[in-house]
XYZ file of C-alpha atoms in Angstrom:
347
model
C -21.823 -23.351 -15.507
C -20.329 -22.806 -12.058
C -22.856 -22.779 -9.287
C -22.168 -20.954 -5.901
C -21.830 -24.555 -4.341
C -19.237 -25.535 -6.886
C -17.233 -22.275 -6.434
C -17.514 -22.679 -2.710
C -16.308 -26.228 -2.959
C -13.340 -25.034 -4.984
C -12.665 -22.288 -2.410
C -12.622 -24.879 0.302
C -10.136 -27.178 -1.520
C -7.933 -24.100 -2.197
C -7.871 -23.114 1.412
C -6.905 -26.676 2.466
C -3.569 -26.170 0.523
C -2.193 -23.641 3.151
C 1.233 -25.273 3.319
C 1.639 -24.894 -0.441
C 0.419 -21.188 -0.073
C 3.087 -20.685 2.598
C 5.840 -22.282 0.576
C 4.813 -20.063 -2.329
C 5.116 -16.931 -0.255
C 8.340 -17.969 1.310
C 9.939 -18.698 -2.000
C 8.849 -15.026 -3.134
C 10.654 -13.602 -0.189
C 13.782 -15.689 -0.800
C 13.679 -14.711 -4.545
C 13.233 -10.953 -3.638
C 16.032 -11.005 -1.217
C 18.466 -12.887 -3.484
C 17.669 -10.427 -6.317
C 18.291 -7.414 -4.247
C 21.698 -8.859 -2.911
C 22.756 -9.731 -6.402
C 21.951 -6.195 -7.565
C 23.285 -4.295 -4.539
C 25.556 -6.616 -2.670
C 23.152 -6.691 0.413
C 19.580 -7.596 1.267
C 17.382 -4.576 0.681
C 14.719 -4.054 3.255
C 11.097 -4.936 2.469
C 8.396 -2.677 3.605
C 5.915 -4.134 6.146
C 2.293 -2.889 6.842
C -1.066 -4.270 7.874
C -4.664 -3.692 7.236
C -7.921 -4.707 8.970
C -11.004 -6.389 7.392
C -14.416 -6.347 8.968
C -16.339 -9.496 9.160
C -20.091 -8.653 8.243
C -21.258 -12.338 7.994
C -20.278 -15.469 9.860
C -17.681 -16.178 12.498
C -14.517 -18.300 12.326
C -11.410 -18.457 14.504
C -9.564 -15.707 12.637
C -12.165 -12.926 13.338
C -12.011 -11.479 16.733
C -13.059 -8.331 18.328
C -10.849 -5.411 18.031
C -9.182 -4.139 21.217
C -8.801 -0.539 19.934
C -12.118 0.215 18.485
C -14.991 1.692 20.428
C -17.622 -0.331 18.705
C -17.238 -4.128 19.029
C -16.774 -5.338 15.474
C -15.274 -8.718 14.371
C -12.093 -8.094 12.272
C -9.148 -9.787 10.722
C -5.629 -8.471 10.371
C -3.751 -8.932 7.142
C 0.088 -8.376 7.372
C 1.926 -7.985 3.959
C 5.493 -7.266 2.772
C 6.254 -5.039 -0.252
C 9.280 -4.926 -2.532
C 10.020 -1.253 -3.145
C 12.283 -1.917 -6.179
C 9.957 -4.214 -7.941
C 6.832 -2.148 -6.833
C 4.739 -5.316 -5.805
C 3.739 -7.249 -2.852
C 5.943 -10.221 -1.758
C 3.941 -12.030 0.715
C 0.822 -11.733 2.971
C -0.662 -13.557 5.778
C -3.789 -13.362 8.087
C -3.971 -12.936 11.955
C -6.741 -12.466 14.520
C -7.570 -8.781 14.877
C -6.920 -8.781 18.566
C -3.425 -9.941 18.507
C -0.648 -7.331 19.400
C 0.831 -5.796 16.262
C 4.409 -5.844 17.570
C 4.172 -9.560 18.232
C 2.653 -10.176 14.873
C 5.221 -8.182 13.042
C 7.994 -10.418 14.581
C 6.096 -13.592 13.867
C 5.442 -12.515 10.337
C 9.166 -11.533 9.638
C 10.404 -14.697 11.359
C 7.865 -17.082 9.631
C 8.633 -15.981 6.120
C 12.250 -15.493 6.695
C 12.523 -11.708 6.103
C 16.019 -10.646 6.960
C 15.414 -6.858 6.829
C 12.169 -5.068 7.176
C 10.909 -1.355 7.483
C 7.515 -1.046 8.997
C 5.637 1.792 7.172
C 2.493 2.889 8.998
C 0.157 5.731 9.136
C -0.172 5.186 12.875
C 2.545 4.035 15.204
C 2.591 1.912 18.138
C 2.537 3.003 21.745
C 5.917 4.106 23.140
C 6.346 0.992 25.218
C 5.233 -1.383 22.508
C 7.742 0.453 19.929
C 10.717 0.413 22.403
C 10.382 -3.274 23.115
C 9.854 -4.182 19.594
C 12.893 -2.382 18.115
C 15.263 -3.149 20.877
C 14.599 -6.863 20.585
C 14.836 -6.906 16.807
C 17.845 -4.792 15.449
C 17.031 -5.409 11.838
C 13.456 -4.193 11.984
C 13.065 -0.409 11.537
C 10.106 1.889 10.960
C 8.969 4.949 8.828
C 5.715 6.405 10.111
C 3.521 9.481 9.440
C 3.493 12.260 12.158
C 0.339 13.927 13.108
C -0.046 17.496 11.860
C -0.266 18.594 15.552
C 3.134 16.914 16.377
C 5.229 19.170 18.578
C 8.277 18.223 16.480
C 6.891 20.030 13.445
C 7.172 23.457 15.304
C 10.184 22.449 17.156
C 12.197 21.750 14.206
C 10.532 24.062 11.736
C 9.578 21.139 9.435
C 7.464 23.300 7.241
C 10.501 25.450 6.241
C 11.454 23.278 3.177
C 15.025 23.626 2.295
C 15.585 22.150 -1.127
C 14.234 19.881 -4.010
C 14.214 16.081 -3.892
C 16.930 14.756 -6.387
C 15.731 14.156 -9.748
C 13.060 15.805 -11.856
C 10.723 16.227 -9.004
C 9.387 19.657 -7.861
C 8.841 18.244 -4.380
C 10.753 20.133 -1.718
C 11.924 18.617 1.630
C 13.486 19.226 4.979
C 15.294 16.747 7.213
C 16.303 17.032 10.777
C 17.693 14.910 13.553
C 15.971 14.666 16.981
C 18.991 14.285 19.243
C 16.957 13.573 22.346
C 15.199 10.583 20.852
C 17.847 9.691 18.332
C 15.281 9.839 15.416
C 15.090 11.574 12.118
C 12.299 13.540 11.044
C 11.544 14.276 7.223
C 8.995 16.740 5.758
C 7.870 17.102 2.153
C 5.677 19.397 0.155
C 3.977 18.424 -3.084
C 2.724 21.683 -4.841
C 0.073 19.734 -6.732
C -1.314 18.200 -3.637
C -1.211 21.660 -1.942
C -3.685 23.049 -4.516
C -5.927 20.182 -3.686
C -5.611 20.678 0.086
C -6.246 24.432 -0.224
C -9.298 23.948 -2.301
C -10.723 21.338 0.114
C -9.974 23.537 3.158
C -11.480 26.561 1.519
C -14.788 24.608 0.586
C -15.022 23.407 4.048
C -14.682 26.830 5.844
C -17.043 28.431 3.177
C -19.696 25.813 3.864
C -19.609 26.284 7.594
C -18.955 30.120 7.380
C -15.801 29.978 9.557
C -13.224 31.593 7.167
C -10.649 34.041 8.515
C -7.273 35.045 7.121
C -5.618 34.178 10.193
C -6.860 30.696 10.215
C -5.977 30.429 6.536
C -2.497 31.702 7.056
C -1.906 29.089 9.737
C -3.443 26.127 7.811
C -1.774 26.751 4.504
C 1.645 25.912 5.948
C 0.652 22.159 5.994
C -1.022 22.207 2.546
C 0.538 19.500 0.462
C 2.886 18.512 3.276
C 3.615 15.251 4.724
C 5.925 14.704 7.820
C 7.589 11.303 8.526
C 9.640 9.969 11.415
C 12.232 7.111 11.094
C 14.779 5.552 13.507
C 17.265 5.505 10.646
C 19.325 8.207 8.846
C 18.145 7.548 5.256
C 18.151 9.404 1.984
C 15.199 11.668 1.807
C 14.169 10.426 -1.625
C 14.076 6.742 -0.232
C 11.939 7.816 2.563
C 9.444 9.569 0.376
C 9.265 6.854 -2.184
C 8.749 4.281 0.478
C 5.877 6.221 1.879
C 4.274 6.909 -1.427
C 4.590 3.394 -2.636
C 3.345 2.034 0.673
C 0.146 4.137 0.129
C -0.209 2.857 -3.409
C -0.016 -0.797 -2.337
C -2.419 -0.120 0.642
C -4.872 1.252 -1.831
C -4.496 -1.962 -4.143
C -4.767 -4.177 -1.169
C -7.828 -2.229 -0.051
C -9.455 -2.596 -3.499
C -9.457 -6.275 -3.102
C -10.427 -6.207 0.574
C -13.621 -7.875 -0.174
C -12.757 -8.822 -3.637
C -14.451 -12.336 -3.502
C -17.497 -11.435 -1.347
C -17.916 -13.286 1.902
C -21.649 -13.273 1.356
C -21.392 -15.558 -1.594
C -19.650 -18.424 0.311
C -19.755 -20.092 3.656
C -16.970 -18.474 5.717
C -17.561 -20.508 8.858
C -14.055 -22.153 8.655
C -10.538 -20.720 8.335
C -9.668 -22.524 5.028
C -12.193 -20.382 3.125
C -10.598 -17.274 4.694
C -7.048 -18.490 3.482
C -8.259 -19.105 0.137
C -9.945 -15.654 -0.109
C -6.917 -13.909 1.179
C -4.613 -15.812 -1.229
C -6.657 -14.860 -4.206
C -6.852 -11.377 -3.179
C -2.988 -11.323 -2.853
C -2.684 -12.619 -6.319
C -5.157 -10.079 -7.578
C -3.100 -7.242 -5.796
C 0.215 -8.771 -7.323
C -1.119 -8.812 -10.881
C -2.599 -5.192 -10.357
C 0.790 -3.837 -9.199
C 2.617 -5.347 -12.338
C -0.069 -3.792 -14.612
C 0.591 -0.359 -12.917
C 4.239 -0.959 -13.392
C 3.746 -1.698 -17.044
C 1.559 1.218 -17.656
C 4.095 3.586 -15.887
C 6.988 2.118 -17.971
C 5.175 3.477 -21.151
C 4.160 6.681 -19.481
C 0.467 5.955 -19.756
C -0.495 6.978 -16.213
C 0.424 10.647 -16.840
C -2.374 10.833 -19.343
C -4.884 8.347 -17.973
C -5.854 6.812 -14.728
C -5.599 3.093 -13.930
C -9.437 2.778 -14.181
C -9.537 4.576 -17.664
C -6.885 2.226 -19.030
C -8.604 -0.869 -17.745
C -11.963 0.435 -19.315
C -10.231 0.715 -22.729
C -8.632 -2.801 -22.461
C -11.883 -4.357 -21.464
C -13.498 -2.619 -24.596
C -10.611 -3.677 -27.056
C -11.765 -6.804 -28.776
C -10.913 -8.367 -32.320
C -13.160 -10.329 -34.475
C -12.102 -12.797 -37.370
C -12.464 -11.502 -40.852
C -11.673 -14.920 -42.232
C -9.589 -17.899 -41.126
C -6.376 -16.019 -40.837
C -6.877 -12.280 -40.240
C -8.452 -10.614 -37.206
C -9.759 -6.943 -36.971
C -10.039 -4.625 -34.002
C -13.568 -3.424 -33.314
C -14.140 0.195 -34.090
C -12.836 2.380 -31.234
C -11.958 6.012 -30.904
C -8.677 7.199 -32.130
C -7.414 8.230 -28.553
C -8.163 4.634 -27.351
C -6.300 3.164 -30.312
C -3.290 5.371 -29.510
C -3.432 3.945 -25.898
C -3.376 0.378 -27.284
C -0.334 1.263 -29.458
C 1.522 2.700 -26.484
C 0.946 -0.474 -24.554
C 2.194 -2.439 -27.613
C -1.214 -4.114 -28.165
C -1.966 -2.726 -31.595
C -0.158 -1.607 -34.747
C -1.158 -0.345 -38.062
C 0.463 -3.155 -39.849
């Protein structure tokens, strides 16, 4: 059996292979860009984002104090790139938390050879940081979420949704150009999300006894709505897909934020952090590929990702003789799911 000491030693040896890990990431970027160029005739952009991880245990040189948080907590920044067509992460790297985001995005893009990137963030940089970053890097652009109280929403009537997104979607959208700032604003309304937002809002005001029709009438304009800003004139369906998929990969990366468990290993040196982040990246990559496979056979419309994984963990076969194997007793609905995934047949 593997003891904690043996696993920690394995982790340390893995982290010492940082050169190979970097080469692996760079090769993935090159393959992604070559594939997109072969398919479309040009290098399609990779989506760029970052997340933060709090260090609850020991210090190392990557963890540093956040400059933006009121409470002094040691954190690390993880920057990653995402292929929108393949729906999977391409590469990732760790930086100290107190580094400036614009500087790190440029370093990240240059180090891995990313020729074209769109930063997709829930929060933007300051105006000065943003202006300096995008003026210095013409191939770097952004798509970011606007606050609900943004003046542009009222100024350009972004809650007046004009038409449906192309395809089978029932999501409506509105697109406007802000001439003064030379940017484009995109708004979308998902009716299914609107029902959830309305229910959550009503539950909140009922709990606090603050309901009034005037407040409700004002709030419901934003139910199910998301407003995005970009420095590029892009197809509305592309902007929405970039935003939705960036949220999905962020959730996957968040799921493996502490996937290994720093409390199990000695995290006093950088190599164990590199090993942890590399394994978290591989877990996120495999998860995205599983989600893609489930989506291809239309399983995610009937089951959640967690429900599918529970059924897969339960599905086992036992040997009836030296040749034949038999599936354990399972519910008919679970067997139908296995058939949809091509993992079981009646023959």
